[in-house]
Structure formats: structure tokens, C-alpha cells
Amino acid sequence: MFKSLLEQVRRPSRGAVRITFALILVVGASVLFWASRDYAVIAPDWDGQVRGLAYSPSHTYTPPQVHKIVSPERIDEDMAAIAQVTNRVRTYTVADGMERVPEIARRHGLTVSLGIWIGNDLEKNEKEVETAIQVALANRRTVDRVFVGNEAILRDDVSVNQLNAYIRRVREALPNRIKVSTAEPWSTWLLTPEIGDHGRNIDFIGVQLLPYWEGLPPRNSFVSMTHWFKYVQDAFPAKPIVITEVGWPSEGRTNKYAEASLANEAYFIRTFVQFAMDQGWDYYIMEAFDQPGKAGAEGAVGAYWGLFEADGTPKFAFRGMLRTFPEWRTYALITAIITLFLGLLILRRMPRVRQTGYFVMGSLVALVTTGFLSLIDATTLEYIHPGDLAMIVAMMPLVFLASAVILTEGIELASSLWRVEKREVRAAIPERAPLVSIHVPCYNEPPEMVIDTLNALARLDYERFEVLLYDNNTPDEATWRPVQEHCATLGPRFRFIHEDGVKGFKAGALNNALALTAPEAEYIAVIDSDYQVSPFWLRRALPLFASPKIALVQGPQDYRDGRESFFKSMCYEEYRGFFHIGMVERNEHDAIIQHGTMMIVRKTPLIEAGGWSTWCITEDTELGLKLFELGYSAAYIPQSMGQGLIPDTLDAFMTQRFRWVYGAMQMMKHHVRPIFMGDAQLSWAQRYQFLSGWLPWISDGIGMLLTFFALVWSVLMAVEPQIFAVPMPALSAAALALFSAKTVKTLLLYPQKVRSGVSGAVMASVAGLALTHTVGKAVISGILTKGKPFFRTPKCENPADLRQALKVIWQEATLFTLCIAAAVGTFVTRGLADPAAVLWMVMLGVQSLPYAASIATAVFSALANASQQAVPVIPISPPKTELPKAA
């Protein structure tokens, strides 16, 4: 054994070399990605002194509407820290303990520019004004300026006349050495020059110059600030100008071209200090300490304008070169480790593929890992807002599920396109033709259709078979009696059984038919009542039972009416993807999905498995899983050997898919122990194939919940914008990545594997999207309930008109309208300045696509049924697929 391992190390397999090469390339690319985010930023060195700082206490919450008394001890510690970088502070209020600032600041040699908070509560305004006058008079040697309000006009808290009255009152009460004004953005001064009675009753113009809120990048902001300053200067030539707020946030959302980052804050502050000195500007940097409480009022970015952390720690170096992302090595190392570990785990267990396949799959692993770490980087804010935290918690299941679906879809893509080895299924013509018992379960089906099915069976080119047509619970004798009479004309091979009171739906009927099977029958075949088999079916399928381990041979579903209308062509293309991509790939892992037609099973394993389960509404698929659990194998023939009928209406199409998905959820719950606990003879590949096959459906269920959540969140953003912020871009990107992965896979695989071209791929995509809501409902219902009845897929039904078709999809139409309304509402309330808002609108648009597809498919369905002639459709040619190799 040791020699064998040593030999593998010395002479690695070609697959191992390909895997290693692919992972080295993608890990290198991911490292370069993280490294590219870190670059040098050159800014002037700063001596650590500024003209003034705006001050709100550290370790507390602002704005002052939140009542929390600031202790003198806290103010004293803050003044000691501020005195290291300036000799002047500007406050915003004299409430909640802040009236003590001047007397405490004086002990640290600081001058105070006193702030009076003017809001929409007139009673509180009165108290603020009176308190501020008293504080200023008591500290006239310390207070140099008084700001009567901060952006009160911008917020529309008071009228200009009300604000002017407060200013005049303060101006008259204080000595001339204490200068009085208010603080507003530069644009507000230009739009409302009547502030301060057109400057007559104020001593200076207090302007806020905040290029971040204007959406400018830091390097381009200084020229703009010069222009803004000059505009105000020209409007008030007789008054000096004081910049009352200037700064940059270190974290938070990007606003147009303005990115909130620590490097940008450091660059802006260090450059501005030198720039302001050259210009001779008087200013207050906003602000001394980070303010976690402002995250609610201004979004996440509101918490990060401080020179110091909330605990008083300096945020950046005052001298030397700045780095934009100094943590990149840590992220690159974690990405490399996870990508290597996950890549080896996935790529070594994948089927052997060509180098392109390994590279594509390795790239997907690296992208998922890098994307997940980018999400962590974007959401690990130091002072995270509860609203953002709630959104992160709600979206995390989708993020993990999206990652899993992207990887599983990638595995199928790489395996389908670049597989090197094919599974070999031993085939041999039986020396003696075994007896095959063909069961045709039937309930309330059109007799003409069933008779055509029987006639096709009568044309089988095979010596020994019997046909049991088991009609259960059909209420109208006129429906089943013609079928019984026709069976009598086809000879002794055909038996007709009609029974009432049969329980267990289709499974119950099949179990009863099994009990009536000829004792010498070795195989049981099942055909749906609308299927017309090809004469060669049994001769083609039975040789694959050469190995005693093969308990099941399955053919694909095919349809003879796929060209009748554009609607049916869409459905047909959607079906073909599963049978000519998914089932072919599953067959390579001995994990096909058994479906209830064109299937042949050995009678002994069928009985050993307990027959057909009456508790599951997809008894056919569940039987296949039971056979795998018993250690048996299956074979799949990717060749049309019979054709049935496509559902005539969208309602029938949706009903069929609901049954398939609901049954899958029943199976998943019932087979938890065999699949997850190892209590069965399932291979790792079989477990994986079943789980990965259910994942896209589960993602549709979670996606439906996400849609509801997104709609509710959009309403809350509109109603309470200060509490409910736009979700972080990384979270919206997860939903977009999932949609993109599914779409790209379909567009890549269909032209090559289904041979339907891009047009067929688009038709299949639209039909599949139209079922998304139905799938989501089935997943949620299947997880929460267990007793849904069997849903028969109606055939040869009366066509539905447009009104009836739209009535079927009223939920989808409503959700489509709500998604579009939410996107429009976000645009109206948030605009295009915030990239997170833009991405949220895009995400809402993408979430609306399945509902739009449902509406479009309903229209196609109604138009097709309204016309007596077939709608011209794109020609559909049979797929060119490889048959299983015979040993």
C-alpha cells in the first residue's frame, strides 16, 4: 500500500495534474484581485492640528433627540483628546448635559463655538435658545461663536422667518464679541438668501462643504469646493465665510462617485488641511468622534465621519503613505485556503473532464469564495445598524443557497460539456424473451386517447408481453366502457380492469395492477395513458438488464404535439432540457430520476422495495430512490421510444410541476436518514445528485420568500427611510448571481446538448421562469405539509381563453406589479445617487422576471388555444445523444 501511495506521488495522474494546474491559476487570480484593491495614496503630511472640530460626545448616540445625558467625565475625556489636534470645538446642542462643554473645555484651553439645536419641536427650541443664551453669557470668555440651528432650513424643520427670529433673539442677548450665525449647506444659502435677513442680522456665513454628499470623488472635490465657496462669497460679499462642516466618511455606501473608505477619509482630511491653509479658510472638520447613533438618521455612512473611533482611537496616520486596503493579504490568504480546500474537494470528486472543465469549475469556486468574503468585508461594519443586521440575517440563507446552486450548476455544466469518461452499462440480448407486464393506469381519461395508446402497444415488436389497463375510480361508465370494449378486440394479451373505491391514487392503482400481474412476468413496465410507444421499445430496453444489479431502465419523456403551438413549443423545450441534459448526466452517476412512463423495472426488486408508495404523490420517483437505497442500479436510454401529450393549458402545466416539486419535498423529508445519515446503500454520487437536483427548486422557494421580504422592505424604506436603509449591494448581488448562473448554464448547454439553438434555450428559459412561483409555492407547501392529494395532469381538455389564463396567474401578475412598483418607488425616493439603491432596483427588476414570464406564457397559451391553426414555431429536431456503451 505504501509503495502504491509513493508511486502516486512520484507519478501523479493526468487528472490530478489538471486539477492542480487549474487551482493554481484561479488562486493566483483571486490573490491578484485582492491585491488590486490595495494601492498607495499620496497625501500631504499633516502636523496634527486643525482650525476646529465639530463635537458630539464619544460613546453616545446622536442626534440630540435621543435622550441620553452626557456625563461631565465623558466630556472631560473628550476635551482632553480634542485638545491634542485643535484649540476650538463646535457643538450642536446645549441639551442633555452638553451645556457643560464650555466650562470643561476651558480647563483644556479650548474655545467653544456653541450650537443651538433648532428642530420641529417649538417648545424644545425655546428651551434650547434660553439655555444657550445663559451658557454663552456665563462662559463669554470661552464661547466665540453661536450657531443658531444646523441645517434647520434644509430639513424644513422651521420656516426662514422662524429661524431669523431665533437668530435676532440670540444676537440681541449676547455681546458683540460673540459672533452669531447659522449653519446650512452652501446651496441652501444660495437658494434662500433671506436667511439672517439677507445677512444683515448675522455676523458670518456658516456653510457646509461636504463633497461626499455631492457625489464627487475626493481628488476632484477641492476645485468644486473652491467654486462653492466663491458662489456664497459673491452672494454675501460683505460677510466673512466660515466652513462649519467639512469631512469625509471612512465607511458606508458609495454616493455616485464618492466612495466611503478610510483611505479616502485620510486623503481628504490631510489634503484639505493644507488646501485650507493655502486658501486662508476658517473651518470645522466634521467631526471629532464616530457617531454610531447617526447610522439610523443618515444611513450607515452617518456613523463614520470622525477623526477618531467612537472610543477615541485615531483612525488613520497623520503622516506617511496611505494604503487603500492594507488587509488584502489576510483576505487573499483566506480566499486561497478556502478555494484550494473546496476546489480539491469538488474537483477530485467530479467526473474526469478536460482541462477547460477543471478551469471553469475552479473559477466558479474562486468566484464564490471571493464573493462570499467580499460580502463579509462589506457587512462587517464597526457600528452596524439594526436594520442592516436584520437584512443580513434574512439574506444569509439565500447567500449560502445561491453559492451551493451556483457550484452544483457549474459541476453539471463542466461535466456535460467536457467529460472525458462515460459510464458503461453492460448490454446483452436475452437468450429467452422474458415476459413483460405493461401497466397502464387510467383515471377519467378521454377514451379516444387511451385507445390510441393501446393500439400503439399492440404494435410492439416483441414476443412476450401483456397489457393491464387498470381504470380506477372513473365515475362515468361512458368514459371507460369504450376502452374496455376495445381491449377485448386486441386479444388475450390485453386485460381491462375497472375498480371503484381504489385508495392511494395512481400508486394504489399500480399496486393493485401488480397483484394481478401474471406470475411468470419478470419485468413490470409502466406507460401513461396518453403515451404511444415505438414498436422497438422493449427490444431496445431489455438488453440493458444484462447485469442483475440493474433493476430499472428508463427512457425520456417525449411529446408528439410539441409543434402544435408556440406555447407547447415552449413547454417542449423546457422538458427537453431535463431529459437530454439532467438525466443524461445523472445516468453517468447511476442516479437517474424515475418518472412514471417509459420505465421498466424488475418485478422482484419492485416487490422487495414494497411496491409503489401511496403516501407520496410522485410515487415513481420515490420508487427509484428506494431501489437505489437497496443497492440496485439503473440505466437510462437518451432516445425517444414513445410520445405523449403536452398539457393543453398553462394551468395544467403548472399543476403538473406543482405535483413534481411537492412530491420531491415529501421524498426529501421521508428519506432524511437514508440520504443524510448513511442508512442505505447509496453511493456518495447518488446522494449528491438527488440533493443537487432538489436545490434549484428549494432556491425558488427561498427566492419567493425573498420577493415578499424585498417588497415589505421597499415599503418600509419609503415609509421610514431613516430607519430602513437600502440593503447592502453585496446582498442584492447574491440574488443576481443566482439568476445569472441559471441563465448562463441554460444558454450554454441547450445549443450543444439539446440541439435547439439559442432560440430553444430562450423558449425553455421563459417557460421555466413562468413556473418559478409555482415551484416556490410547492416547496413551501411540501416542507410545511404532508397530505396534499394527487394532482392529475389533464389531457385533451377544453382550451382556456385569455381571461381564464390570466385568472390562473393572478398571484404572479400581482407580484409583478408590486415588484415594478417597488423599483419605481425606490427610484423616486432614493434616485440614482446610491449604487446600492440602483442595484436594489435591478434586483427587484430581476425578481419580477419570473412573474413577467408567467404573464407572457399565459398570453401565448391563450392565443394558441384561441386559434384553430397551429402558430408557426421554430422547427425542433431530435437531439443527437450518445447511447450507453455496451461492454
mmCIF file with all atom_site columns, N, CA, C and O in Angstrom, residues 369-409:
data_model
loop_
_atom_site.group_PDB
_atom_site.id
_atom_site.type_symbol
_atom_site.label_atom_id
_atom_site.label_alt_id
_atom_site.label_comp_id
_atom_site.label_asym_id
_atom_site.label_entity_id
_atom_site.label_seq_id
_atom_site.pdbx_PDB_ins_code
_atom_site.Cartn_x
_atom_site.Cartn_y
_atom_site.Cartn_z
_atom_site.occupancy
_atom_site.B_iso_or_equiv
_atom_site.pdbx_formal_charge
_atom_site.auth_seq_id
_atom_site.auth_comp_id
_atom_site.auth_asym_id
_atom_site.auth_atom_id
_atom_site.pdbx_PDB_model_num
ATOM 1   N N  . THR A 1 369 ? -16.029 31.885 -3.483  1.00 0.00 ? 369 THR A N  1
ATOM 2   C CA . THR A 1 369 ? -15.263 32.182 -2.276  1.00 0.00 ? 369 THR A CA 1
ATOM 3   C C  . THR A 1 369 ? -14.953 33.670 -2.169  1.00 0.00 ? 369 THR A C  1
ATOM 4   O O  . THR A 1 369 ? -15.140 34.285 -1.118  1.00 0.00 ? 369 THR A O  1
ATOM 5   N N  . THR A 1 370 ? -14.488 34.250 -3.269  1.00 0.00 ? 370 THR A N  1
ATOM 6   C CA . THR A 1 370 ? -14.170 35.677 -3.269  1.00 0.00 ? 370 THR A CA 1
ATOM 7   C C  . THR A 1 370 ? -15.423 36.517 -3.026  1.00 0.00 ? 370 THR A C  1
ATOM 8   O O  . THR A 1 370 ? -15.392 37.497 -2.270  1.00 0.00 ? 370 THR A O  1
ATOM 9   N N  . GLY A 1 371 ? -16.522 36.131 -3.658  1.00 0.00 ? 371 GLY A N  1
ATOM 10  C CA . GLY A 1 371 ? -17.766 36.863 -3.453  1.00 0.00 ? 371 GLY A CA 1
ATOM 11  C C  . GLY A 1 371 ? -18.245 36.786 -2.015  1.00 0.00 ? 371 GLY A C  1
ATOM 12  O O  . GLY A 1 371 ? -18.719 37.784 -1.450  1.00 0.00 ? 371 GLY A O  1
ATOM 13  N N  . PHE A 1 372 ? -18.109 35.613 -1.403  1.00 0.00 ? 372 PHE A N  1
ATOM 14  C CA . PHE A 1 372 ? -18.551 35.460 -0.020  1.00 0.00 ? 372 PHE A CA 1
ATOM 15  C C  . PHE A 1 372 ? -17.693 36.307 0.915   1.00 0.00 ? 372 PHE A C  1
ATOM 16  O O  . PHE A 1 372 ? -18.210 36.963 1.824   1.00 0.00 ? 372 PHE A O  1
ATOM 17  N N  . LEU A 1 373 ? -16.379 36.311 0.695   1.00 0.00 ? 373 LEU A N  1
ATOM 18  C CA . LEU A 1 373 ? -15.512 37.129 1.539   1.00 0.00 ? 373 LEU A CA 1
ATOM 19  C C  . LEU A 1 373 ? -15.747 38.624 1.277   1.00 0.00 ? 373 LEU A C  1
ATOM 20  O O  . LEU A 1 373 ? -15.642 39.436 2.206   1.00 0.00 ? 373 LEU A O  1
ATOM 21  N N  . SER A 1 374 ? -16.061 38.985 0.041   1.00 0.00 ? 374 SER A N  1
ATOM 22  C CA . SER A 1 374 ? -16.403 40.380 -0.245  1.00 0.00 ? 374 SER A CA 1
ATOM 23  C C  . SER A 1 374 ? -17.668 40.782 0.497   1.00 0.00 ? 374 SER A C  1
ATOM 24  O O  . SER A 1 374 ? -17.784 41.910 1.000   1.00 0.00 ? 374 SER A O  1
ATOM 25  N N  . LEU A 1 375 ? -18.627 39.855 0.567   1.00 0.00 ? 375 LEU A N  1
ATOM 26  C CA . LEU A 1 375 ? -19.850 40.119 1.327   1.00 0.00 ? 375 LEU A CA 1
ATOM 27  C C  . LEU A 1 375 ? -19.524 40.327 2.797   1.00 0.00 ? 375 LEU A C  1
ATOM 28  O O  . LEU A 1 375 ? -20.044 41.244 3.443   1.00 0.00 ? 375 LEU A O  1
ATOM 29  N N  . ILE A 1 376 ? -18.642 39.488 3.349   1.00 0.00 ? 376 ILE A N  1
ATOM 30  C CA . ILE A 1 376 ? -18.251 39.644 4.747   1.00 0.00 ? 376 ILE A CA 1
ATOM 31  C C  . ILE A 1 376 ? -17.563 40.983 4.952   1.00 0.00 ? 376 ILE A C  1
ATOM 32  O O  . ILE A 1 376 ? -17.829 41.714 5.921   1.00 0.00 ? 376 ILE A O  1
ATOM 33  N N  . ASP A 1 377 ? -16.675 41.334 4.025   1.00 0.00 ? 377 ASP A N  1
ATOM 34  C CA . ASP A 1 377 ? -15.971 42.613 4.131   1.00 0.00 ? 377 ASP A CA 1
ATOM 35  C C  . ASP A 1 377 ? -16.947 43.781 4.078   1.00 0.00 ? 377 ASP A C  1
ATOM 36  O O  . ASP A 1 377 ? -16.780 44.769 4.808   1.00 0.00 ? 377 ASP A O  1
ATOM 37  N N  . ALA A 1 378 ? -17.973 43.675 3.241   1.00 0.00 ? 378 ALA A N  1
ATOM 38  C CA . ALA A 1 378 ? -18.933 44.776 3.097   1.00 0.00 ? 378 ALA A CA 1
ATOM 39  C C  . ALA A 1 378 ? -19.880 44.884 4.282   1.00 0.00 ? 378 ALA A C  1
ATOM 40  O O  . ALA A 1 378 ? -20.403 45.964 4.554   1.00 0.00 ? 378 ALA A O  1
ATOM 41  N N  . THR A 1 379 ? -20.117 43.774 4.973   1.00 0.00 ? 379 THR A N  1
ATOM 42  C CA . THR A 1 379 ? -21.114 43.773 6.051   1.00 0.00 ? 379 THR A CA 1
ATOM 43  C C  . THR A 1 379 ? -20.513 43.851 7.440   1.00 0.00 ? 379 THR A C  1
ATOM 44  O O  . THR A 1 379 ? -21.247 43.997 8.413   1.00 0.00 ? 379 THR A O  1
ATOM 45  N N  . THR A 1 380 ? -19.202 43.740 7.545   1.00 0.00 ? 380 THR A N  1
ATOM 46  C CA . THR A 1 380 ? -18.588 43.807 8.876   1.00 0.00 ? 380 THR A CA 1
ATOM 47  C C  . THR A 1 380 ? -18.301 45.257 9.234   1.00 0.00 ? 380 THR A C  1
ATOM 48  O O  . THR A 1 380 ? -17.155 45.663 9.413   1.00 0.00 ? 380 THR A O  1
ATOM 49  N N  . LEU A 1 381 ? -19.352 46.061 9.300   1.00 0.00 ? 381 LEU A N  1
ATOM 50  C CA . LEU A 1 381 ? -19.210 47.446 9.709   1.00 0.00 ? 381 LEU A CA 1
ATOM 51  C C  . LEU A 1 381 ? -19.000 47.505 11.219  1.00 0.00 ? 381 LEU A C  1
ATOM 52  O O  . LEU A 1 381 ? -19.569 46.718 11.973  1.00 0.00 ? 381 LEU A O  1
ATOM 53  N N  . GLU A 1 382 ? -18.210 48.476 11.622  1.00 0.00 ? 382 GLU A N  1
ATOM 54  C CA . GLU A 1 382 ? -17.885 48.568 13.048  1.00 0.00 ? 382 GLU A CA 1
ATOM 55  C C  . GLU A 1 382 ? -19.119 48.903 13.871  1.00 0.00 ? 382 GLU A C  1
ATOM 56  O O  . GLU A 1 382 ? -19.304 48.409 14.970  1.00 0.00 ? 382 GLU A O  1
ATOM 57  N N  . TYR A 1 383 ? -19.961 49.768 13.340  1.00 0.00 ? 383 TYR A N  1
ATOM 58  C CA . TYR A 1 383 ? -21.179 50.164 14.058  1.00 0.00 ? 383 TYR A CA 1
ATOM 59  C C  . TYR A 1 383 ? -22.376 49.804 13.181  1.00 0.00 ? 383 TYR A C  1
ATOM 60  O O  . TYR A 1 383 ? -22.967 50.672 12.550  1.00 0.00 ? 383 TYR A O  1
ATOM 61  N N  . ILE A 1 384 ? -22.682 48.530 13.085  1.00 0.00 ? 384 ILE A N  1
ATOM 62  C CA . ILE A 1 384 ? -23.724 48.093 12.157  1.00 0.00 ? 384 ILE A CA 1
ATOM 63  C C  . ILE A 1 384 ? -25.093 48.484 12.685  1.00 0.00 ? 384 ILE A C  1
ATOM 64  O O  . ILE A 1 384 ? -25.397 48.355 13.873  1.00 0.00 ? 384 ILE A O  1
ATOM 65  N N  . HIS A 1 385 ? -25.921 48.978 11.775  1.00 0.00 ? 385 HIS A N  1
ATOM 66  C CA . HIS A 1 385 ? -27.263 49.412 12.133  1.00 0.00 ? 385 HIS A CA 1
ATOM 67  C C  . HIS A 1 385 ? -28.173 48.193 12.258  1.00 0.00 ? 385 HIS A C  1
ATOM 68  O O  . HIS A 1 385 ? -28.053 47.230 11.502  1.00 0.00 ? 385 HIS A O  1
ATOM 69  N N  . PRO A 1 386 ? -29.105 48.215 13.221  1.00 0.00 ? 386 PRO A N  1
ATOM 70  C CA . PRO A 1 386 ? -30.006 47.060 13.380  1.00 0.00 ? 386 PRO A CA 1
ATOM 71  C C  . PRO A 1 386 ? -30.760 46.697 12.106  1.00 0.00 ? 386 PRO A C  1
ATOM 72  O O  . PRO A 1 386 ? -31.011 45.521 11.835  1.00 0.00 ? 386 PRO A O  1
ATOM 73  N N  . GLY A 1 387 ? -31.123 47.707 11.302  1.00 0.00 ? 387 GLY A N  1
ATOM 74  C CA . GLY A 1 387 ? -31.811 47.413 10.052  1.00 0.00 ? 387 GLY A CA 1
ATOM 75  C C  . GLY A 1 387 ? -30.928 46.637 9.096   1.00 0.00 ? 387 GLY A C  1
ATOM 76  O O  . GLY A 1 387 ? -31.360 45.676 8.457   1.00 0.00 ? 387 GLY A O  1
ATOM 77  N N  . ASP A 1 388 ? -29.658 47.052 8.987   1.00 0.00 ? 388 ASP A N  1
ATOM 78  C CA . ASP A 1 388 ? -28.725 46.313 8.135   1.00 0.00 ? 388 ASP A CA 1
ATOM 79  C C  . ASP A 1 388 ? -28.501 44.907 8.667   1.00 0.00 ? 388 ASP A C  1
ATOM 80  O O  . ASP A 1 388 ? -28.401 43.939 7.904   1.00 0.00 ? 388 ASP A O  1
ATOM 81  N N  . LEU A 1 389 ? -28.412 44.785 9.989   1.00 0.00 ? 389 LEU A N  1
ATOM 82  C CA . LEU A 1 389 ? -28.209 43.469 10.588  1.00 0.00 ? 389 LEU A CA 1
ATOM 83  C C  . LEU A 1 389 ? -29.394 42.558 10.301  1.00 0.00 ? 389 LEU A C  1
ATOM 84  O O  . LEU A 1 389 ? -29.221 41.372 9.984   1.00 0.00 ? 389 LEU A O  1
ATOM 85  N N  . ALA A 1 390 ? -30.606 43.105 10.387  1.00 0.00 ? 390 ALA A N  1
ATOM 86  C CA . ALA A 1 390 ? -31.804 42.303 10.090  1.00 0.00 ? 390 ALA A CA 1
ATOM 87  C C  . ALA A 1 390 ? -31.789 41.834 8.642   1.00 0.00 ? 390 ALA A C  1
ATOM 88  O O  . ALA A 1 390 ? -32.118 40.677 8.342   1.00 0.00 ? 390 ALA A O  1
ATOM 89  N N  . MET A 1 391 ? -31.393 42.723 7.724   1.00 0.00 ? 391 MET A N  1
ATOM 90  C CA . MET A 1 391 ? -31.339 42.345 6.320   1.00 0.00 ? 391 MET A CA 1
ATOM 91  C C  . MET A 1 391 ? -30.281 41.277 6.072   1.00 0.00 ? 391 MET A C  1
ATOM 92  O O  . MET A 1 391 ? -30.495 40.327 5.316   1.00 0.00 ? 391 MET A O  1
ATOM 93  N N  . ILE A 1 392 ? -29.133 41.405 6.738   1.00 0.00 ? 392 ILE A N  1
ATOM 94  C CA . ILE A 1 392 ? -28.073 40.417 6.564   1.00 0.00 ? 392 ILE A CA 1
ATOM 95  C C  . ILE A 1 392 ? -28.536 39.052 7.048   1.00 0.00 ? 392 ILE A C  1
ATOM 96  O O  . ILE A 1 392 ? -28.350 38.032 6.373   1.00 0.00 ? 392 ILE A O  1
ATOM 97  N N  . VAL A 1 393 ? -29.162 39.011 8.213   1.00 0.00 ? 393 VAL A N  1
ATOM 98  C CA . VAL A 1 393 ? -29.647 37.745 8.763   1.00 0.00 ? 393 VAL A CA 1
ATOM 99  C C  . VAL A 1 393 ? -30.685 37.125 7.834   1.00 0.00 ? 393 VAL A C  1
ATOM 100 O O  . VAL A 1 393 ? -30.690 35.909 7.591   1.00 0.00 ? 393 VAL A O  1
ATOM 101 N N  . ALA A 1 394 ? -31.570 37.977 7.283   1.00 0.00 ? 394 ALA A N  1
ATOM 102 C CA . ALA A 1 394 ? -32.623 37.463 6.395   1.00 0.00 ? 394 ALA A CA 1
ATOM 103 C C  . ALA A 1 394 ? -32.054 36.963 5.079   1.00 0.00 ? 394 ALA A C  1
ATOM 104 O O  . ALA A 1 394 ? -32.567 35.996 4.497   1.00 0.00 ? 394 ALA A O  1
ATOM 105 N N  . MET A 1 395 ? -31.002 37.595 4.594   1.00 0.00 ? 395 MET A N  1
ATOM 106 C CA . MET A 1 395 ? -30.461 37.255 3.277   1.00 0.00 ? 395 MET A CA 1
ATOM 107 C C  . MET A 1 395 ? -29.424 36.140 3.321   1.00 0.00 ? 395 MET A C  1
ATOM 108 O O  . MET A 1 395 ? -29.125 35.532 2.289   1.00 0.00 ? 395 MET A O  1
ATOM 109 N N  . MET A 1 396 ? -28.849 35.853 4.482   1.00 0.00 ? 396 MET A N  1
ATOM 110 C CA . MET A 1 396 ? -27.782 34.867 4.547   1.00 0.00 ? 396 MET A CA 1
ATOM 111 C C  . MET A 1 396 ? -28.194 33.480 4.027   1.00 0.00 ? 396 MET A C  1
ATOM 112 O O  . MET A 1 396 ? -27.423 32.831 3.337   1.00 0.00 ? 396 MET A O  1
ATOM 113 N N  . PRO A 1 397 ? -29.399 32.983 4.377   1.00 0.00 ? 397 PRO A N  1
ATOM 114 C CA . PRO A 1 397 ? -29.788 31.685 3.789   1.00 0.00 ? 397 PRO A CA 1
ATOM 115 C C  . PRO A 1 397 ? -29.756 31.702 2.271   1.00 0.00 ? 397 PRO A C  1
ATOM 116 O O  . PRO A 1 397 ? -29.330 30.728 1.644   1.00 0.00 ? 397 PRO A O  1
ATOM 117 N N  . LEU A 1 398 ? -30.198 32.809 1.673   1.00 0.00 ? 398 LEU A N  1
ATOM 118 C CA . LEU A 1 398 ? -30.156 32.902 0.214   1.00 0.00 ? 398 LEU A CA 1
ATOM 119 C C  . LEU A 1 398 ? -28.714 32.915 -0.281  1.00 0.00 ? 398 LEU A C  1
ATOM 120 O O  . LEU A 1 398 ? -28.405 32.308 -1.311  1.00 0.00 ? 398 LEU A O  1
ATOM 121 N N  . VAL A 1 399 ? -27.824 33.597 0.446   1.00 0.00 ? 399 VAL A N  1
ATOM 122 C CA . VAL A 1 399 ? -26.429 33.667 0.030   1.00 0.00 ? 399 VAL A CA 1
ATOM 123 C C  . VAL A 1 399 ? -25.811 32.275 0.013   1.00 0.00 ? 399 VAL A C  1
ATOM 124 O O  . VAL A 1 399 ? -25.158 31.874 -0.960  1.00 0.00 ? 399 VAL A O  1
ATOM 125 N N  . PHE A 1 400 ? -26.010 31.515 1.091   1.00 0.00 ? 400 PHE A N  1
ATOM 126 C CA . PHE A 1 400 ? -25.458 30.162 1.147   1.00 0.00 ? 400 PHE A CA 1
ATOM 127 C C  . PHE A 1 400 ? -26.090 29.277 0.075   1.00 0.00 ? 400 PHE A C  1
ATOM 128 O O  . PHE A 1 400 ? -25.402 28.497 -0.590  1.00 0.00 ? 400 PHE A O  1
ATOM 129 N N  . LEU A 1 401 ? -27.406 29.392 -0.083  1.00 0.00 ? 401 LEU A N  1
ATOM 130 C CA . LEU A 1 401 ? -28.085 28.567 -1.084  1.00 0.00 ? 401 LEU A CA 1
ATOM 131 C C  . LEU A 1 401 ? -27.659 28.963 -2.490  1.00 0.00 ? 401 LEU A C  1
ATOM 132 O O  . LEU A 1 401 ? -27.432 28.091 -3.342  1.00 0.00 ? 401 LEU A O  1
ATOM 133 N N  . ALA A 1 402 ? -27.526 30.262 -2.736  1.00 0.00 ? 402 ALA A N  1
ATOM 134 C CA . ALA A 1 402 ? -27.067 30.714 -4.047  1.00 0.00 ? 402 ALA A CA 1
ATOM 135 C C  . ALA A 1 402 ? -25.679 30.171 -4.350  1.00 0.00 ? 402 ALA A C  1
ATOM 136 O O  . ALA A 1 402 ? -25.405 29.721 -5.467  1.00 0.00 ? 402 ALA A O  1
ATOM 137 N N  . SER A 1 403 ? -24.805 30.175 -3.341  1.00 0.00 ? 403 SER A N  1
ATOM 138 C CA . SER A 1 403 ? -23.459 29.633 -3.543  1.00 0.00 ? 403 SER A CA 1
ATOM 139 C C  . SER A 1 403 ? -23.513 28.159 -3.889  1.00 0.00 ? 403 SER A C  1
ATOM 140 O O  . SER A 1 403 ? -22.823 27.686 -4.806  1.00 0.00 ? 403 SER A O  1
ATOM 141 N N  . ALA A 1 404 ? -24.349 27.402 -3.163  1.00 0.00 ? 404 ALA A N  1
ATOM 142 C CA . ALA A 1 404 ? -24.458 25.966 -3.414  1.00 0.00 ? 404 ALA A CA 1
ATOM 143 C C  . ALA A 1 404 ? -25.025 25.686 -4.801  1.00 0.00 ? 404 ALA A C  1
ATOM 144 O O  . ALA A 1 404 ? -24.538 24.814 -5.529  1.00 0.00 ? 404 ALA A O  1
ATOM 145 N N  . VAL A 1 405 ? -26.069 26.445 -5.189  1.00 0.00 ? 405 VAL A N  1
ATOM 146 C CA . VAL A 1 405 ? -26.684 26.225 -6.507  1.00 0.00 ? 405 VAL A CA 1
ATOM 147 C C  . VAL A 1 405 ? -25.710 26.588 -7.623  1.00 0.00 ? 405 VAL A C  1
ATOM 148 O O  . VAL A 1 405 ? -25.591 25.867 -8.618  1.00 0.00 ? 405 VAL A O  1
ATOM 149 N N  . ILE A 1 406 ? -24.988 27.692 -7.464  1.00 0.00 ? 406 ILE A N  1
ATOM 150 C CA . ILE A 1 406 ? -24.013 28.093 -8.492  1.00 0.00 ? 406 ILE A CA 1
ATOM 151 C C  . ILE A 1 406 ? -22.967 26.999 -8.678  1.00 0.00 ? 406 ILE A C  1
ATOM 152 O O  . ILE A 1 406 ? -22.593 26.651 -9.816  1.00 0.00 ? 406 ILE A O  1
ATOM 153 N N  . LEU A 1 407 ? -22.486 26.428 -7.585  1.00 0.00 ? 407 LEU A N  1
ATOM 154 C CA . LEU A 1 407 ? -21.466 25.382 -7.688  1.00 0.00 ? 407 LEU A CA 1
ATOM 155 C C  . LEU A 1 407 ? -22.032 24.106 -8.306  1.00 0.00 ? 407 LEU A C  1
ATOM 156 O O  . LEU A 1 407 ? -21.392 23.486 -9.161  1.00 0.00 ? 407 LEU A O  1
ATOM 157 N N  . THR A 1 408 ? -23.232 23.701 -7.890  1.00 0.00 ? 408 THR A N  1
ATOM 158 C CA . THR A 1 408 ? -23.808 22.474 -8.451  1.00 0.00 ? 408 THR A CA 1
ATOM 159 C C  . THR A 1 408 ? -24.160 22.649 -9.927  1.00 0.00 ? 408 THR A C  1
ATOM 160 O O  . THR A 1 408 ? -23.958 21.731 -10.727 1.00 0.00 ? 408 THR A O  1
ATOM 161 N N  . GLU A 1 409 ? -24.655 23.830 -10.289 1.00 0.00 ? 409 GLU A N  1
ATOM 162 C CA . GLU A 1 409 ? -24.939 24.083 -11.705 1.00 0.00 ? 409 GLU A CA 1
ATOM 163 C C  . GLU A 1 409 ? -23.633 24.078 -12.498 1.00 0.00 ? 409 GLU A C  1
ATOM 164 O O  . GLU A 1 409 ? -23.575 23.604 -13.641 1.00 0.00 ? 409 GLU A O  1
#
